[in-house]
Every structure is written in structure tokens, then in C-alpha cells.
Short mmCIF file of C-alpha atoms in Angstrom, two decimals:
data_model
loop_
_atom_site.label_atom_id
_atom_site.label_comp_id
_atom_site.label_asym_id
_atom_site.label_seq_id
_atom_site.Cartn_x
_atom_site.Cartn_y
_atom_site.Cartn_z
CA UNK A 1 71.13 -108.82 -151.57
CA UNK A 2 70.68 -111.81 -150.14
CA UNK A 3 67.99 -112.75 -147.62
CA UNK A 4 68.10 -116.42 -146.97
CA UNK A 5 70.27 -117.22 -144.32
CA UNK A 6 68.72 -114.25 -142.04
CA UNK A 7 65.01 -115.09 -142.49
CA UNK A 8 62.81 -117.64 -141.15
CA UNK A 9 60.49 -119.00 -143.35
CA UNK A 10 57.88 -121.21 -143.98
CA UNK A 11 56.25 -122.69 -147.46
CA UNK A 12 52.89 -124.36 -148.20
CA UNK A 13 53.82 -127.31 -150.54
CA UNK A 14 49.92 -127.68 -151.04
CA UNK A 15 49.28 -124.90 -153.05
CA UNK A 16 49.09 -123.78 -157.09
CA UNK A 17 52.26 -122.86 -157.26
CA UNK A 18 55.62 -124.94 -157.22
CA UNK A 19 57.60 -123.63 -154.81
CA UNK A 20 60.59 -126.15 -154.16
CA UNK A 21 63.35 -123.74 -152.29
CA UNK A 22 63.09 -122.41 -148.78
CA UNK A 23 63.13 -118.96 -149.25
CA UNK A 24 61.46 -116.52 -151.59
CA UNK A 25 64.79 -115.29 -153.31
CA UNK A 26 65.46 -118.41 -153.80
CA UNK A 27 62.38 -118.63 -155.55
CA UNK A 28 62.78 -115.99 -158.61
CA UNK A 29 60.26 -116.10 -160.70
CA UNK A 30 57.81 -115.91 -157.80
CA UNK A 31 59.37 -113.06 -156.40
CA UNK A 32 59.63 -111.41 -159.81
CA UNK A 33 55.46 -111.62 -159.88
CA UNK A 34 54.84 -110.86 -156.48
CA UNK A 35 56.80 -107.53 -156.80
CA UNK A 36 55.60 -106.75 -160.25
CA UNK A 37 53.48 -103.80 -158.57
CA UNK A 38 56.05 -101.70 -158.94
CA UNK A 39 55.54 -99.13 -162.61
CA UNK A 40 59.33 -100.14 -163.90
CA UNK A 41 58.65 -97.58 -166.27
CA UNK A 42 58.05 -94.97 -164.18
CA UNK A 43 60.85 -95.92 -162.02
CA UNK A 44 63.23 -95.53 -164.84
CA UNK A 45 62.54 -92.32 -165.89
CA UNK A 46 63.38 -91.26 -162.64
CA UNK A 47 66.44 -92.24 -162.61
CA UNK A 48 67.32 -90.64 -166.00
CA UNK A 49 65.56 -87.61 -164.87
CA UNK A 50 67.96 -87.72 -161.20
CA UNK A 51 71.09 -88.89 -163.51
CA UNK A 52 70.42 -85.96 -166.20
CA UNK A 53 69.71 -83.23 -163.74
CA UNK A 54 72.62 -84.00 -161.04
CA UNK A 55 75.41 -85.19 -163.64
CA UNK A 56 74.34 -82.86 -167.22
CA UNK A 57 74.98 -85.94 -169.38
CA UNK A 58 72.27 -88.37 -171.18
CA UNK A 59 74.25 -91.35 -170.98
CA UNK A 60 76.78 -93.13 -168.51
CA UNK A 61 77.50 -96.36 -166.72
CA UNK A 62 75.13 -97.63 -164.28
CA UNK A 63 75.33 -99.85 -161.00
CA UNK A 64 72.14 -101.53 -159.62
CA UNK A 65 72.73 -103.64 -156.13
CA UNK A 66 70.93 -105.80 -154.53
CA UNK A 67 69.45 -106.46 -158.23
CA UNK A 68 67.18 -108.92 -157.82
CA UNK A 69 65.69 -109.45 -161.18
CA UNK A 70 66.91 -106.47 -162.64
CA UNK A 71 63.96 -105.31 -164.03
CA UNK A 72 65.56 -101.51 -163.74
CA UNK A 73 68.67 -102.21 -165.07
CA UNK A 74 67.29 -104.00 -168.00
CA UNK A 75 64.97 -101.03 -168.97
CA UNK A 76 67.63 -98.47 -168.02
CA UNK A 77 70.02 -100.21 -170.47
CA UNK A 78 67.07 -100.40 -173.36
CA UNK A 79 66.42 -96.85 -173.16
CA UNK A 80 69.92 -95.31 -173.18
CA UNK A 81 72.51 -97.82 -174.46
CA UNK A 82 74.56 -97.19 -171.59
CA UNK A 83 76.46 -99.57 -169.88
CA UNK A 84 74.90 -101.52 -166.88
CA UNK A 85 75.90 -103.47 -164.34
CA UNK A 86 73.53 -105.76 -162.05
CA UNK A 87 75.04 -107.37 -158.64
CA UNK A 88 73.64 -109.59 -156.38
CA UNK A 89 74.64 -112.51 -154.21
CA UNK A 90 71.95 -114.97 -155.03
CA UNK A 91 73.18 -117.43 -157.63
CA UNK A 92 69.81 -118.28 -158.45
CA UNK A 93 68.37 -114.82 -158.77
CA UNK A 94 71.29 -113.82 -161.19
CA UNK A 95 70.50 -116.78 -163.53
CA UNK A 96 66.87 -116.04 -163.47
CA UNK A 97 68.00 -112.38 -164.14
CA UNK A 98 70.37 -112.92 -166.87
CA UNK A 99 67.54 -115.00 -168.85
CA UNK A 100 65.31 -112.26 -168.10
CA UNK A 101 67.13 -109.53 -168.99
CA UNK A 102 68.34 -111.73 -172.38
CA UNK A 103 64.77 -112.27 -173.89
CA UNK A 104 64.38 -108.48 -173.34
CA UNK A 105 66.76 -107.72 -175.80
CA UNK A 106 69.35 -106.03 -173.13
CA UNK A 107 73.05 -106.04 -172.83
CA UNK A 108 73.59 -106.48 -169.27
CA UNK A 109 76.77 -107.05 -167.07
CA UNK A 110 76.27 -109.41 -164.26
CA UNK A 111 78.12 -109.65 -161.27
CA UNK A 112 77.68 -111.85 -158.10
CA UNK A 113 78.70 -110.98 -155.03
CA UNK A 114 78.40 -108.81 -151.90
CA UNK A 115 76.95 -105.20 -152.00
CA UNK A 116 79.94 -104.69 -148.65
CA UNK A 117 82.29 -106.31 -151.06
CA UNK A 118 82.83 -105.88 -154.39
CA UNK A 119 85.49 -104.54 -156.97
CA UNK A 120 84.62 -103.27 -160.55
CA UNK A 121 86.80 -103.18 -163.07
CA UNK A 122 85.90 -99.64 -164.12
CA UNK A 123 84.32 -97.27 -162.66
CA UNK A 124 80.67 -95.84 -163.09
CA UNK A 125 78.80 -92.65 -163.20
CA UNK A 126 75.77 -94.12 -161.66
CA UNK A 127 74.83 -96.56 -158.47
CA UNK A 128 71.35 -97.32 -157.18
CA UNK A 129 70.08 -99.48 -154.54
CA UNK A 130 66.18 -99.65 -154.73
CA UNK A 131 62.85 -101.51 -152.73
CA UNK A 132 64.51 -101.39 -149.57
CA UNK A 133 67.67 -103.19 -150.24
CA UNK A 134 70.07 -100.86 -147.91
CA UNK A 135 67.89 -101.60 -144.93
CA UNK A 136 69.36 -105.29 -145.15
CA UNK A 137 72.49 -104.19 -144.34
CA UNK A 138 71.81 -104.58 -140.55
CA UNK A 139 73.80 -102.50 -139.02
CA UNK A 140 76.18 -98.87 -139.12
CA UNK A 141 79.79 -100.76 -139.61
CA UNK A 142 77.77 -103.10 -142.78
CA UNK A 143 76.37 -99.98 -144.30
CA UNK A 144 79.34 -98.03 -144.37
CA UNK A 145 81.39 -100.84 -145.65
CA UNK A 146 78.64 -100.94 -148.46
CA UNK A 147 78.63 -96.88 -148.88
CA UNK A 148 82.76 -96.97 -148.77
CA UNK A 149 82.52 -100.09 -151.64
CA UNK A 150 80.09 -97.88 -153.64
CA UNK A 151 82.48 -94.77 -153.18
CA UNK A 152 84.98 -96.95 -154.98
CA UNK A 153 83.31 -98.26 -157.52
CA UNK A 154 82.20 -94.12 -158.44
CA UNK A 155 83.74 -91.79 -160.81
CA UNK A 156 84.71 -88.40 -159.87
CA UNK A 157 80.86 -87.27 -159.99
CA UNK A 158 78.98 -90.38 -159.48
CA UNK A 159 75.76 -90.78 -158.02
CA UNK A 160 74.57 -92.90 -155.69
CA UNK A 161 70.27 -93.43 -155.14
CA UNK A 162 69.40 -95.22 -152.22
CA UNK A 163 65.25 -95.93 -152.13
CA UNK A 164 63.89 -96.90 -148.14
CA UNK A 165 61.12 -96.90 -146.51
CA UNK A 166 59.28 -93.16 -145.32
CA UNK A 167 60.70 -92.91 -141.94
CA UNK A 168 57.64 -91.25 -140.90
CA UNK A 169 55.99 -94.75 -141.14
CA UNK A 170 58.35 -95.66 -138.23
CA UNK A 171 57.60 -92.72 -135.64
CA UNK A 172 53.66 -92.88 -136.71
CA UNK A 173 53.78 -97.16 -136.68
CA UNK A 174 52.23 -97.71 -139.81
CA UNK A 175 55.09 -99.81 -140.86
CA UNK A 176 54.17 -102.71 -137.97
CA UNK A 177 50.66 -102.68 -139.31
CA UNK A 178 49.57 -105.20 -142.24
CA UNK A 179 49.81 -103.68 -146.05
CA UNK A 180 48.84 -105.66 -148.81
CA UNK A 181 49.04 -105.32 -152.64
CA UNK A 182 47.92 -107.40 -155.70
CA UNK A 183 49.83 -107.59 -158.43
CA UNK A 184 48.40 -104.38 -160.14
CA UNK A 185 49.47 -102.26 -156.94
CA UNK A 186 45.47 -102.20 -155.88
CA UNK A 187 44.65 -103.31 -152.30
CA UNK A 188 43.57 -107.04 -153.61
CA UNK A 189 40.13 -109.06 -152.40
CA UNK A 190 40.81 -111.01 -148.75
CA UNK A 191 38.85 -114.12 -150.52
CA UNK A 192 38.77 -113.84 -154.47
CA UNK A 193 40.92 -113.90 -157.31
CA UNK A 194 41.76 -114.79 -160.52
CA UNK A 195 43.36 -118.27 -160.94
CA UNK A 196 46.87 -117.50 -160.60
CA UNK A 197 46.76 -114.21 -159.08
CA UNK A 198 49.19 -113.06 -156.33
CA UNK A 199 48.92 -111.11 -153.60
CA UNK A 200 51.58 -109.78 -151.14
CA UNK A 201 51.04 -108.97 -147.62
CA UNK A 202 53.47 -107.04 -145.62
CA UNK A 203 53.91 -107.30 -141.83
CA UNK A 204 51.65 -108.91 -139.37
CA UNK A 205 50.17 -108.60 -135.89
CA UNK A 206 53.53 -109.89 -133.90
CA UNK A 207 55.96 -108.46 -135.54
CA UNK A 208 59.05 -106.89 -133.56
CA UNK A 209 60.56 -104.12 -133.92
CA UNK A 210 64.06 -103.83 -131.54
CA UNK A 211 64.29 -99.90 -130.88
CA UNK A 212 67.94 -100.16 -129.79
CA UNK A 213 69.31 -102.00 -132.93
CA UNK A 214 66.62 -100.19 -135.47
CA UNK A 215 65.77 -103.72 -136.85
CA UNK A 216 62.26 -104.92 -137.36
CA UNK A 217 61.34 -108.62 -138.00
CA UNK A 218 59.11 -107.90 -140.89
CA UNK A 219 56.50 -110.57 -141.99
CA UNK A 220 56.32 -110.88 -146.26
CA UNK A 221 53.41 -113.39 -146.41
CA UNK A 222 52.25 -114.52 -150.75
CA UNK A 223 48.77 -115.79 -151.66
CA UNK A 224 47.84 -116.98 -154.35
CA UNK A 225 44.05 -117.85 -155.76
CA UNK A 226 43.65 -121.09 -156.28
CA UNK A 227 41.67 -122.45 -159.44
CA UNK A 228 38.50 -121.46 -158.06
CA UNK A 229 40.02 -117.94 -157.33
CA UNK A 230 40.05 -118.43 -153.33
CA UNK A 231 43.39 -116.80 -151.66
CA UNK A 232 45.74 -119.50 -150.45
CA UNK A 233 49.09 -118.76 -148.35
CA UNK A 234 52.04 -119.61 -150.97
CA UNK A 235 54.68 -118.61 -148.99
CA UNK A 236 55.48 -116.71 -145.67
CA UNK A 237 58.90 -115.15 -144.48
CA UNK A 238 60.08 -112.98 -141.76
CA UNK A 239 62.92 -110.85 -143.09
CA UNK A 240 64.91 -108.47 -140.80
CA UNK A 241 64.84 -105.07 -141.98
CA UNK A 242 66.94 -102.02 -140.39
CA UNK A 243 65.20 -99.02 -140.40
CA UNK A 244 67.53 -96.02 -141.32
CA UNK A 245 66.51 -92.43 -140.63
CA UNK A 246 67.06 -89.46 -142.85
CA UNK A 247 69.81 -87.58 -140.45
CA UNK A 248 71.31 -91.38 -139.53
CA UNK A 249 71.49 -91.55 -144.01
CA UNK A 250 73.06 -87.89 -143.93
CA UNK A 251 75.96 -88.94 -141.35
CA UNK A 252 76.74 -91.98 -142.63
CA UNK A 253 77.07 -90.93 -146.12
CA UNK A 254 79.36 -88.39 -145.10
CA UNK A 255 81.51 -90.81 -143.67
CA UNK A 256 82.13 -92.02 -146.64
CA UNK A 257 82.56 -88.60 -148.67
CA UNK A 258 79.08 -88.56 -149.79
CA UNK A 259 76.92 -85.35 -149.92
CA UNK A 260 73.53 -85.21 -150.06
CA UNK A 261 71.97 -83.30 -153.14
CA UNK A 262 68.14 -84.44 -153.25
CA UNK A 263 65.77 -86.21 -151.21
CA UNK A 264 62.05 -87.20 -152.34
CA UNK A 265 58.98 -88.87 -151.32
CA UNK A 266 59.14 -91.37 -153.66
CA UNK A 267 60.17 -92.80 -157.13
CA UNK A 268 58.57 -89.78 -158.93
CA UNK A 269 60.15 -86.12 -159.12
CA UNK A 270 56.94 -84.50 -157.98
CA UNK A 271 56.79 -86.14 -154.58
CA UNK A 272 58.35 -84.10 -151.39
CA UNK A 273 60.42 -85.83 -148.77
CA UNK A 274 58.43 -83.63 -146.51
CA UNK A 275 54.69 -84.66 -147.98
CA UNK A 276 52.85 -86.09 -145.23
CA UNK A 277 51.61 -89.05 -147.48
CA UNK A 278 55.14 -89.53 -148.92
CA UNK A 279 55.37 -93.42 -149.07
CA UNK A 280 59.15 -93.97 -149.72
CA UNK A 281 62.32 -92.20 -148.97
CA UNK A 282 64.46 -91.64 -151.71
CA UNK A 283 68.24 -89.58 -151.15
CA UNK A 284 70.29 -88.75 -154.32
CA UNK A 285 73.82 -88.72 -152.50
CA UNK A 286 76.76 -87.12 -154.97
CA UNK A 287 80.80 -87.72 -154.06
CA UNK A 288 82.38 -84.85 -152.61
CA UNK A 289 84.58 -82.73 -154.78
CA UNK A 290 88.54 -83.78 -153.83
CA UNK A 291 87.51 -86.92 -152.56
CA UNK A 292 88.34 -89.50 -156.00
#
């Protein structure tokens, strides 16, 4: 997962925190806070819940791409024992990761390198890709290098979760308007903070969208409050983001000798694909039988 070299970006020096790299993956432990919105915990248990009810077993080998800093693989390897593996193609992400993931207590594999491109040594009963990180590959012939990679790395009756954005929030254009979060997933004050306190904006008036290669330019944009708790622009980055569609997902998949078994609304078991206030969209894809 590695967004530098495709995104334009631009970095207040002048502001509480030290940012000193060009790009926000480049720039771990900020990104770890900024996205620390997301209930990890929650998260996890879906996964066992999708890994339990699709494969029968409690405990497996695991494959998180695009890892960032592996917040899910860390917990996922806490709570079962199992083995876990964590790739990603930022050197500096993987270090902060590995650090992470070491004060935590867990025993994790890591593993640089591309999600198109990658060998294991053995293969896995599990794969996830989460927070958008398939919609970076940027086109069909990337993603089903990635899905055909995955494939490999699966055993007989491996999974594969892939999370994305709703595609409804395409077709409706809420994804080119702004969204913003604080760090406790609550819509966060325009002026006031606490001292320290992030929030995350995503998108921007201006942002394109090009309908003919499904890519938007989408605008991540990081405040922070200052020590007198007014907002001040950290960081701002315009990442290029494909936007996939459920029956594009389904086709692709299958040409790489995936089947689809489930498909929610989001990270939690009780959310329909189909709910008209589904946020995400989350496929459980399985390897077809004959195909390993």
C-alpha cells in the first residue's frame, strides 16, 4: 500500500506537530492517530465471526495487505494465537508497525513488498485488505494481478475480505462532498479542540472524479488544535482512489477463481449490503472448489 509517489501533497511546517516527510504514510505515527476512529475491536471480531462462519475452524493463518500499522493484525493475532502476516510497501510504515505491534505483546510476521507482487512461503487460510486499500490499485490489469497474487498465497478454502467504499456514495455523490471525523469517530468542532487533537477531513470542493477510468482525486486534509485548541491544517494530500463497483468486484474475482459468498454494509455482521445508509462495502470472496 503505498501512496507516495501517486499523491500530491502539501505540509504546513508551522504547526504542533512535526511532520518532516512529504507524505502522510510516510508519516506513521500521524497517520496511525488520524485513523484511530476506526473500533479495532469491533473490526476484529468481524473477521473471526466471517473466518468462523465461512471456513468452520477457530484458528488459521492470516494475511493483512496494504497493512499500514497493523492495528488488525496485531489484535487478530492477540486474540487467537494464529499466525499473521502484515505486508506493505512502505519501509517506514513497517518499522513503525513492527514497534507497534511489539509493545503490544504480538507475534507478528512482516513482509514488505507489493500487494500485485508477492510470494509467501506458506500458504494461509485467511487474506484481508481493509479502509479502502484495493481502490489503490488503479486499474482492472493491477487488481487482478493483486486478486491472482492473493489466489496464490490461499489454501484450498481461503478467504479473501476486501473492505471499499458503499458504491451507492458514488451514483448518489456523497463521496465528492467533504466528510470529516475527529479522532473519536464524532463529526469534530470547525474551530475548537483539545491541544493535540486531530481531525480528518475527506474530499473537498474541486475534487475530480474521471468517469471513464473510475478514479477520483480524493482530498485527505489533517488538523490539528493548536495549544489554545484552534484547528490548524497539519497536512493535506490528494490521493487517487479507483472506485470499484459491486458487479465490476464479482467479475473480477471470478477471473481469478474467486466466488463470492457474503457481502455487507459494513465492518459489523448486522449491516446489509443493500441498507440504504450502509457506509462501506465489504465482499467475503472464497476460492473456487478445483481451482488450488
Amino acid at each position: 500500500m503505498q501512496r507516495c509517489a501517486d499523491a500530491c501533497c502539501s505540509i504546513n511546517s508551522l504547526t504542533p506537530h512535526a511532520v518532516t516527510e512529504s507524505c502522510l504514510y510516510s508519516t506513521p505515527d500521524l497517520y496511525d492517530k488520524a485513523f484511530s476512529f476506526r473500533d479495532f475491536d469491533e473490526e476484529v471480531e468481524f473477521l473471526e465471526m466471517i473466518f468462523r462462519s465461512h471456513v468452520g475452524k477457530q484458528k488459521g493463518a492470516f494475511l493483512e495487505l496494504g497493512c499500514g500499522p497493523a492495528r488488525h493484525a496485531s489484535l487478530l493475532q492477540q486474540k487467537t494465537g494464529s499466525l499473521a502476516i502484515a505486508l506493505d510497501n512502505s519501509q517506514a510504515m513497517l518499522a513503525y508497525a513492527k514497534d507497534a505491534a511489539h509493545r503490544a505483546g504480538a507475534s507478528i510476521e512482516f513482509k514488505q513488498g507489493d500487494m500485485k507482487l508477492f510470494l509467501l512461503q506458506e500458504r494461509v487460510d485467511m487474506a484481508y485488505m481493509l479502509f479502502g486499500t484495493f481502490g489503490h490499485l488503479l486499474d482492472s490489469l493491477s487488481a487482478q494481478e493483486c486478486l491472482s497474487c492473493i489466489h496464490g498465497a490461499l489454501k484450498r478454502d481461503g478467504l479473501l475480505v476486501i473492505e471499499l467504499a458503499h458504491p451507492a456514495d458514488v451514483f448518489d455523490g456523497s463521496l465528492m462532498q467533504e466528510d470529516e471525523w475527529g479522532e473519536d469517530g464524532n463529526e469534530p468542532s470547525q474551530e475548537l479542540g483539545t491541544p493535540g487533537e486531530l481531525a480528518v477531513q475527506y474530499g473537498k470542493s474541486g475534487d475530480q472524479f474521471d468517469a471513464i477510468e473510475q478514479v477520483l482525486q480524493r482530498t485527505i486534509t489533517i488538523y490539528q488544535a493548536d495549544s489554545k485548541g484552534k484547528m490548524a491544517k497539519v497536512l493535506s494530500e490528494t490521493v487517487p482512489q479507483r472506485i470499484y463497483t459491486y458487479q465490476e468486484m464479482i467479475l473480477l474475482a471470478e477471473l481469478c477463481a474467486f466466488e463470492l459468498h457474503a457481502a455487507y454494509g459494513d465492518m459489523q455482521k448486522d449491516v446489509s449490503f443493500s441498507d440504504p445508509d450502509a457506509p462501506r462495502m465489504v465482499l467475503v470472496f472464497k476460492v473456487v472448489d478445483g481451482e488450488r
